[in-house]
Amino acid sequence: LLEQGPIVRSKFPFLGNVWMVSSHAAVNEMLKDRKRFVRDPASLGKGQRGYFPFWMPRSLRVMASGMILRDEPDHRRLRILVEQAFARRSLEQMQPRIEEMADELIQEMREKHRRTGQSVDLMAEYAQRFPIAVIAELLGLPEADRSRFGNWAEKFAIEPGLIGFLKLVPSLGKIEKYLRGQIQLCRDAPRPGLLTELVQAESDGQRLTEDELVAMAVLLLFAGFLTTTHLIGNGMLELFRHRDQQERLLGDDSLMESAINEILRYTSPVQFTKPMRAAEAMNYYGAELEKGDVLMAVLAAANVDPTVFVNPDRFDITRKPNPHIAFGAGIHVCLGMKLAKLEARVSFQKLWSELKNLELAITPEDVQWSKQKGVRRPQALPIQF
Ligand code: HEM
């Protein structure tokens, strides 16, 4: 894409004609320019349809009330509420419990390995389960329900085309029903966690509608889960591939922050953001856009733009500066980036130090990649130790 230019006409399942925006400058500028680009088609003006027309399943329309698909001022109203709830707890406070959850899963992997004598799949046994455990606890959802989220999330592996897209609806319906139930339980008997805080914020000042509350809960659950799974899986694979750098990292904790940033840049766990729309006709980086044109911000391309990153295809845990945009940019910039980095830090430290003689049980070239659109992660990572 980068070789073809900063903005390229293409086709996209379900969306039809789109512009793929790939250079670091063009992606960054588009995500930050609230005047010329919008998220919600309804923001294009009077008579414009919203994200999903009225004949689409209700669960999809409910999700469209989530802040990730909204523009100002609604986006701001919603984001402030979660930001406040996040700000009430510090990562330092959460860290011991997060470490405990990592320890529990590592212990289970150890036992499974000992019992079966077989390799263990790091993706299924750790990278998927750890972020669910963290986000479920943050939201205050019952521990017994965790495995259900994993099953639903699998269904989110969107296949191309309308049929693939519609296959997603039943799972979405189940998630919605489950979270509506949990919200009601939090109303009846407040319990620790973000969900109760959001419910209380709703009843205090009528600042969230019921659908917005459900959409927020779904967004937090899924934005905070699969993305971090991908970061942990991709990171472990790159560290297996670059053993010299892995050994350096284990011996020098001060490299952890730059190593995580490099994993984010090099693997872009979220390959592109939700689509944007041109709010007016314009010439953008040489492309003649019409009002309403759909644009995709390809973070994975921007993160290897050679005009910004020296030797972009080289993995280098000491890379500085590293202005990657793996967490997006502008008003929708990731809300959970600090938490995601903490989860990655705890995982890399613990997995390499607790599992002695940790090895990948297959060659890195044999790793199968997830077919899921828009994300990059190994389907499985068999390990032995
Ligand atoms: C938004 C990436 C982890 C919550 C985003 C966006 C990206 C992103 C690229 C912008 C999407 C867009 O503009 O369409 C990632 C990556 C993660 C991660 C790579 C892990 C490695 C998390 C975690 C949480 C979270 C742990 C929650 C605790 C959110 C939310 C938004 C968001 C709520 C929407 C923000 C808004 O619309 O204002 N994330 N994320 N993310 N992320 Fe993350």
Coordinates of C-alpha atoms and ligand atoms in Angstrom, one line a residue:
L1 CA 0.0 0.0 0.0
L2 CA 2.8 2.4 0.9
E3 CA 4.5 1.9 -2.4
Q4 CA 1.2 2.7 -4.2
G5 CA 0.9 6.1 -2.4
P6 CA -0.4 7.5 0.8
I7 CA -4.0 6.9 -0.3
V8 CA -5.3 4.2 -2.6
R9 CA -8.7 3.4 -3.9
S10 CA -9.8 -0.1 -3.0
K11 CA -12.8 -2.3 -2.2
F12 CA -13.8 -3.6 1.2
P13 CA -16.2 -6.3 2.3
F14 CA -19.6 -4.8 3.2
L15 CA -18.4 -1.2 2.8
G16 CA -17.8 -1.3 -1.0
N17 CA -15.5 1.3 -2.3
V18 CA -13.1 2.7 0.2
W19 CA -9.9 4.7 0.3
M20 CA -7.0 2.9 2.1
V21 CA -5.0 5.6 3.9
S22 CA -1.5 4.3 4.6
S23 CA 1.2 6.9 5.2
H24 CA 2.0 7.9 8.8
A25 CA 1.3 11.5 8.1
A26 CA -2.0 11.0 6.2
V27 CA -3.3 8.5 8.8
N28 CA -2.4 10.7 11.7
E29 CA -3.8 13.8 10.2
M30 CA -7.1 12.1 9.2
L31 CA -7.7 10.7 12.7
K32 CA -7.0 14.0 14.4
D33 CA -9.0 16.3 12.0
R34 CA -12.5 16.3 13.4
K35 CA -13.7 19.0 10.9
R36 CA -12.9 17.2 7.7
F37 CA -13.4 13.6 8.8
V38 CA -16.2 12.0 10.9
R39 CA -16.9 8.5 12.2
D40 CA -20.7 8.4 12.2
P41 CA -22.3 8.7 8.8
A42 CA -25.2 10.6 10.5
S43 CA -22.7 13.5 11.2
L44 CA -22.6 14.2 7.5
G45 CA -25.7 16.3 7.8
K46 CA -29.5 16.2 7.6
G47 CA -31.1 13.2 6.0
Q48 CA -28.0 11.0 6.3
R49 CA -28.4 7.5 7.5
G50 CA -26.7 6.4 10.8
Y51 CA -24.3 3.6 11.1
F52 CA -26.9 0.9 10.6
P53 CA -30.3 1.5 8.9
F54 CA -33.5 0.7 10.9
W55 CA -34.0 -2.7 9.1
M56 CA -30.7 -4.1 10.5
P57 CA -30.9 -6.3 13.6
R58 CA -31.4 -4.3 16.8
S59 CA -28.3 -5.6 18.5
L60 CA -26.2 -4.0 15.7
R61 CA -28.0 -0.7 16.1
V62 CA -27.4 -0.8 19.8
M63 CA -23.7 -1.2 19.3
A64 CA -23.7 1.8 17.0
S65 CA -24.5 3.9 20.1
G66 CA -21.0 3.1 21.5
M67 CA -18.6 5.9 21.6
I68 CA -16.1 4.3 19.2
L69 CA -18.7 5.0 16.4
R70 CA -19.7 8.5 17.5
D71 CA -18.5 12.0 16.9
E72 CA -18.5 15.0 19.2
P73 CA -20.3 16.1 21.3
D74 CA -21.8 12.6 22.1
H75 CA -18.4 11.0 22.0
R76 CA -17.0 13.4 24.6
R77 CA -20.0 12.9 26.9
L78 CA -19.5 9.2 26.9
R79 CA -15.7 9.1 27.0
I80 CA -15.6 11.5 30.0
L81 CA -17.7 9.0 32.1
V82 CA -15.4 6.1 31.5
E83 CA -12.2 8.2 31.8
Q84 CA -13.5 9.3 35.2
A85 CA -14.2 5.7 36.2
F86 CA -10.7 4.6 35.0
A87 CA -9.0 7.5 36.8
R88 CA -10.5 6.4 40.1
R89 CA -8.2 3.3 40.1
S90 CA -4.5 3.4 39.6
L91 CA -2.5 0.8 37.7
E92 CA -0.2 0.6 40.7
Q93 CA -3.2 -0.5 42.8
M94 CA -4.3 -3.1 40.2
Q95 CA -0.8 -4.5 39.5
P96 CA -0.6 -7.0 42.4
R97 CA -3.9 -8.6 41.4
I98 CA -3.0 -8.6 37.7
E99 CA 0.3 -10.4 38.6
E100 CA -1.7 -12.9 40.7
M101 CA -4.0 -13.7 37.7
A102 CA -1.0 -14.2 35.5
D103 CA 0.6 -16.5 38.1
E104 CA -2.6 -18.6 38.3
L105 CA -2.7 -19.2 34.5
I106 CA 1.0 -20.0 34.4
Q107 CA 0.6 -22.5 37.1
E108 CA -2.3 -24.1 35.2
M109 CA -0.1 -24.3 32.1
R110 CA 2.6 -26.0 34.1
E111 CA 0.3 -28.5 35.5
K112 CA -1.2 -29.3 32.1
H113 CA 2.3 -29.7 30.6
R114 CA 3.3 -32.0 33.4
R115 CA 0.1 -34.1 33.2
T116 CA 0.0 -34.5 29.4
G117 CA 3.7 -34.3 28.5
Q118 CA 2.5 -32.5 25.4
S119 CA 3.2 -28.9 24.2
V120 CA 0.8 -26.3 25.5
D121 CA -0.9 -23.7 23.3
L122 CA 0.2 -20.3 24.7
M123 CA -2.6 -18.5 22.8
A124 CA -5.5 -20.7 24.1
E125 CA -4.1 -21.3 27.6
Y126 CA -2.7 -17.8 28.4
A127 CA -2.9 -15.0 25.8
Q128 CA -6.7 -15.3 25.5
R129 CA -7.5 -16.1 29.1
F130 CA -5.4 -13.5 30.8
P131 CA -6.8 -10.3 29.3
I132 CA -10.4 -11.7 29.8
A133 CA -9.7 -12.2 33.4
V134 CA -8.3 -8.7 33.8
I135 CA -11.1 -6.9 32.0
A136 CA -13.8 -9.0 33.6
E137 CA -12.5 -8.1 37.0
L138 CA -12.2 -4.5 36.1
L139 CA -15.8 -4.4 35.0
G140 CA -16.9 -6.4 38.0
L141 CA -18.3 -9.4 36.1
P142 CA -18.5 -12.8 37.8
E143 CA -15.4 -15.0 37.4
A144 CA -17.6 -18.0 36.4
D145 CA -18.7 -16.2 33.2
R146 CA -15.2 -15.6 31.8
S147 CA -15.1 -18.6 29.5
R148 CA -18.3 -17.4 27.8
F149 CA -16.7 -14.2 26.6
G150 CA -13.9 -16.2 24.9
N151 CA -16.5 -18.2 23.0
W152 CA -18.4 -15.1 21.9
A153 CA -15.3 -13.4 20.8
E154 CA -14.3 -16.3 18.6
K155 CA -17.5 -15.6 16.7
F156 CA -16.3 -12.1 16.0
A157 CA -13.9 -13.5 13.5
I158 CA -15.7 -11.7 10.7
E159 CA -15.7 -13.4 7.4
P160 CA -15.8 -11.2 4.3
G161 CA -19.2 -10.3 2.9
L162 CA -22.7 -9.7 4.1
I163 CA -23.3 -13.3 5.1
G164 CA -20.2 -13.4 7.2
F165 CA -21.2 -10.1 8.8
L166 CA -24.7 -11.3 9.6
K167 CA -23.3 -14.5 11.2
L168 CA -22.0 -12.2 13.9
V169 CA -25.5 -11.1 14.9
P170 CA -26.6 -14.0 17.1
S171 CA -23.5 -13.8 19.2
L172 CA -23.9 -10.1 19.5
G173 CA -27.5 -10.7 20.7
K174 CA -26.3 -13.1 23.4
I175 CA -23.7 -10.7 24.6
E176 CA -26.2 -7.9 24.7
K177 CA -28.7 -10.0 26.7
Y178 CA -26.0 -11.1 29.1
L179 CA -24.8 -7.5 29.7
R180 CA -28.3 -6.1 30.1
G181 CA -28.8 -8.8 32.8
Q182 CA -25.6 -7.8 34.5
I183 CA -26.5 -4.1 34.4
Q184 CA -29.8 -4.9 36.1
L185 CA -28.0 -6.9 38.8
C186 CA -25.6 -3.9 39.4
R187 CA -28.7 -1.7 39.8
D188 CA -30.3 -4.0 42.3
A189 CA -27.1 -4.7 44.3
P190 CA -24.2 -2.4 43.5
R191 CA -20.9 -4.3 43.5
P192 CA -17.3 -3.2 43.0
G193 CA -16.3 -2.5 39.4
L194 CA -16.7 -0.2 36.4
L195 CA -20.1 -1.5 35.4
T196 CA -21.7 -0.4 38.7
E197 CA -20.0 3.0 38.4
L198 CA -21.3 3.5 34.9
V199 CA -24.8 2.4 36.0
Q200 CA -24.7 4.9 38.9
A201 CA -23.4 7.7 36.6
E202 CA -26.4 6.9 34.4
S203 CA -29.0 7.2 37.1
D204 CA -27.3 10.3 38.7
G205 CA -27.4 12.6 35.8
Q206 CA -29.2 10.8 33.0
R207 CA -26.0 11.1 31.0
L208 CA -26.2 7.6 29.5
T209 CA -29.1 6.0 27.8
E210 CA -29.7 2.3 28.5
D211 CA -28.5 1.4 25.0
E212 CA -25.4 3.6 25.4
L213 CA -24.6 1.8 28.7
V214 CA -24.9 -1.6 27.0
A215 CA -22.8 -0.5 24.1
M216 CA -20.2 0.8 26.5
A217 CA -20.0 -2.4 28.4
V218 CA -19.6 -4.4 25.2
L219 CA -17.0 -2.0 23.9
L220 CA -14.9 -2.2 27.1
L221 CA -15.2 -6.0 27.3
F222 CA -14.1 -6.6 23.7
A223 CA -11.7 -3.7 23.1
G224 CA -9.9 -4.7 26.2
F225 CA -9.7 -8.3 25.5
L226 CA -8.8 -9.5 22.0
T227 CA -6.4 -6.6 21.3
T228 CA -4.3 -7.5 24.3
T229 CA -4.4 -11.2 23.4
H230 CA -2.9 -10.2 20.1
L231 CA -0.2 -8.0 21.7
I232 CA 0.9 -10.9 24.0
G233 CA 0.8 -13.5 21.2
N234 CA 2.6 -11.3 18.7
G235 CA 5.2 -10.2 21.3
M236 CA 6.0 -13.7 22.4
L237 CA 6.4 -14.8 18.8
E238 CA 8.8 -12.0 17.9
L239 CA 10.8 -12.7 21.1
F240 CA 11.1 -16.4 20.1
R241 CA 12.2 -15.2 16.6
H242 CA 14.8 -12.8 18.1
R243 CA 16.3 -14.8 20.9
D244 CA 19.3 -12.4 21.3
Q245 CA 16.9 -9.5 21.9
Q246 CA 14.7 -11.6 24.2
E247 CA 17.8 -12.5 26.4
R248 CA 18.8 -8.8 26.5
L249 CA 15.2 -7.9 27.6
L250 CA 15.1 -10.4 30.4
G251 CA 18.4 -9.1 31.7
D252 CA 17.5 -5.4 31.6
D253 CA 14.0 -4.4 32.7
S254 CA 14.6 -0.8 31.6
L255 CA 14.2 -2.0 28.0
M256 CA 10.6 -3.2 28.6
E257 CA 8.8 0.0 27.7
S258 CA 10.7 0.4 24.4
A259 CA 10.3 -3.4 23.7
I260 CA 6.5 -3.2 24.1
N261 CA 6.3 -0.1 21.8
E262 CA 8.4 -1.9 19.2
I263 CA 6.1 -5.0 19.4
L264 CA 3.1 -2.7 18.9
R265 CA 4.8 -1.0 16.0
Y266 CA 6.1 -4.1 14.3
T267 CA 3.0 -6.2 14.6
S268 CA 0.2 -3.7 14.8
P269 CA -2.3 -5.9 16.7
V270 CA -5.2 -3.7 15.4
Q271 CA -4.4 -3.3 11.7
F272 CA -6.9 -0.5 10.9
T273 CA -9.3 1.6 12.8
K274 CA -13.1 1.8 12.3
P275 CA -13.9 3.6 9.0
M276 CA -13.9 7.4 8.7
R277 CA -16.0 9.5 6.3
A278 CA -15.0 12.6 4.4
A279 CA -17.2 15.4 5.8
E280 CA -16.6 17.5 2.7
A281 CA -15.3 17.2 -0.9
M282 CA -11.5 17.8 -0.8
N283 CA -8.2 16.9 -2.2
Y284 CA -6.4 14.7 0.4
Y285 CA -2.8 13.7 -0.3
G286 CA -3.5 13.8 -4.1
A287 CA -6.9 12.0 -4.0
E288 CA -10.1 13.7 -5.0
L289 CA -12.5 12.8 -2.2
E290 CA -16.3 13.4 -2.4
K291 CA -18.3 14.1 0.7
G292 CA -19.3 10.8 2.4
D293 CA -16.4 8.8 0.9
V294 CA -15.3 6.0 3.2
L295 CA -11.7 5.9 4.4
M296 CA -9.7 3.3 6.3
A297 CA -6.8 4.3 8.5
V298 CA -4.3 1.5 8.0
L299 CA -2.3 1.6 11.2
A300 CA -0.3 -1.4 10.1
A301 CA 1.1 0.5 7.1
A302 CA 1.7 3.7 8.9
N303 CA 3.7 1.8 11.5
V304 CA 6.2 0.7 8.8
D305 CA 6.3 4.0 6.9
P306 CA 10.0 4.4 5.9
T307 CA 9.8 8.2 5.9
V308 CA 9.2 8.0 9.7
F309 CA 10.9 4.7 10.8
V310 CA 14.5 3.9 9.9
N311 CA 14.7 0.3 8.7
P312 CA 11.0 -0.2 9.3
D313 CA 11.1 -4.0 8.7
R314 CA 13.8 -4.5 11.4
F315 CA 12.5 -5.5 14.8
D316 CA 14.6 -3.6 17.4
I317 CA 13.5 -3.4 21.0
T318 CA 15.8 -0.4 21.6
R319 CA 14.2 1.7 18.8
K320 CA 14.0 5.4 19.8
P321 CA 12.1 7.5 18.9
N322 CA 9.2 5.2 18.1
P323 CA 6.1 7.3 17.2
H324 CA 4.0 4.3 16.3
I325 CA 0.2 4.7 16.1
A326 CA -0.8 1.2 17.1
F327 CA -3.3 2.7 19.6
G328 CA -4.9 5.0 17.0
A329 CA -4.9 8.8 17.3
G330 CA -7.3 11.7 17.9
I331 CA -10.4 11.6 19.9
H332 CA -10.8 7.8 19.7
V333 CA -7.2 7.1 20.8
C334 CA -7.2 3.9 22.9
L335 CA -8.6 4.3 26.4
G336 CA -6.8 1.3 27.7
M337 CA -3.3 1.7 26.4
K338 CA -1.6 1.9 29.8
L339 CA -3.5 -1.2 31.0
A340 CA -2.6 -3.1 27.9
K341 CA 1.1 -2.2 28.3
L342 CA 0.9 -3.3 31.9
E343 CA -0.6 -6.7 31.0
A344 CA 2.1 -7.2 28.3
R345 CA 4.9 -6.2 30.8
V346 CA 3.6 -8.7 33.4
S347 CA 3.2 -11.4 30.8
F348 CA 6.6 -11.1 29.2
Q349 CA 8.4 -10.9 32.5
K350 CA 6.6 -13.8 34.1
L351 CA 6.4 -16.2 31.1
W352 CA 10.2 -15.9 30.4
S353 CA 11.2 -16.1 34.0
E354 CA 8.7 -18.7 35.4
L355 CA 8.8 -21.2 32.5
K356 CA 12.3 -22.5 32.4
N357 CA 13.8 -23.3 29.0
L358 CA 10.8 -21.9 27.3
E359 CA 10.8 -22.8 23.6
L360 CA 8.4 -22.7 20.7
A361 CA 7.4 -26.3 19.8
I362 CA 7.2 -25.5 16.1
T363 CA 9.4 -23.4 13.8
P364 CA 8.2 -19.8 13.6
E365 CA 7.7 -20.2 9.8
D366 CA 5.0 -22.9 10.6
V367 CA 2.9 -20.5 12.7
Q368 CA -0.6 -20.2 11.2
W369 CA -2.1 -16.7 11.2
S370 CA -5.7 -15.9 12.3
K371 CA -8.0 -15.3 9.3
Q372 CA -9.8 -12.7 11.3
K373 CA -10.0 -9.4 9.4
G374 CA -8.3 -6.4 10.8
V375 CA -6.2 -8.1 13.4
R376 CA -2.9 -9.8 13.3
R377 CA -2.1 -12.7 15.7
P378 CA -0.9 -16.3 15.6
Q379 CA -3.8 -18.8 15.6
A380 CA -1.8 -21.0 18.0
L381 CA 1.6 -20.9 19.6
P382 CA 2.5 -24.4 20.9
I383 CA 5.2 -24.1 23.6
Q384 CA 7.3 -26.4 25.7
F385 CA 9.4 -25.7 28.8
Ligands
HEM1 C1 -9.8 2.3 21.0 C2 -5.9 -0.4 20.0 C3 -6.2 -2.4 24.5 C4 -10.2 0.1 25.3 C5 -8.7 1.8 20.4 C6 -8.2 2.1 19.0 C7 -7.1 1.3 18.8 C8 -6.9 0.5 19.9 C9 -6.3 1.3 17.5 C10 -8.8 3.2 18.1 C11 -9.8 2.5 17.3 C12 -10.5 3.4 16.3 O1 -10.2 4.6 16.2 O2 -11.4 2.9 15.6 C13 -5.7 -1.2 21.1 C14 -4.6 -2.1 21.3 C15 -4.7 -2.7 22.5 C16 -5.8 -2.1 23.2 C17 -3.5 -2.4 20.2 C18 -3.8 -3.7 23.2 C19 -2.6 -4.0 22.8 C20 -7.3 -1.9 25.1 C21 -7.7 -2.1 26.5 C22 -8.9 -1.4 26.7 C23 -9.2 -0.7 25.5 C24 -7.0 -3.1 27.4 C25 -9.8 -1.4 27.9 C26 -9.6 -1.5 29.0 C27 -10.5 0.9 24.2 C28 -11.6 1.8 24.0 C29 -11.5 2.4 22.8 C30 -10.3 1.9 22.2 C31 -12.8 1.9 25.0 C32 -12.5 3.4 22.1 C33 -12.1 4.8 22.5 C34 -13.0 5.9 21.9 O3 -13.7 5.6 21.0 O4 -12.9 7.0 22.4 N1 -7.9 0.8 20.9 N2 -6.4 -1.2 22.3 N3 -8.2 -1.0 24.5 N4 -9.7 1.0 23.1 FE1 -8.0 0.0 22.8

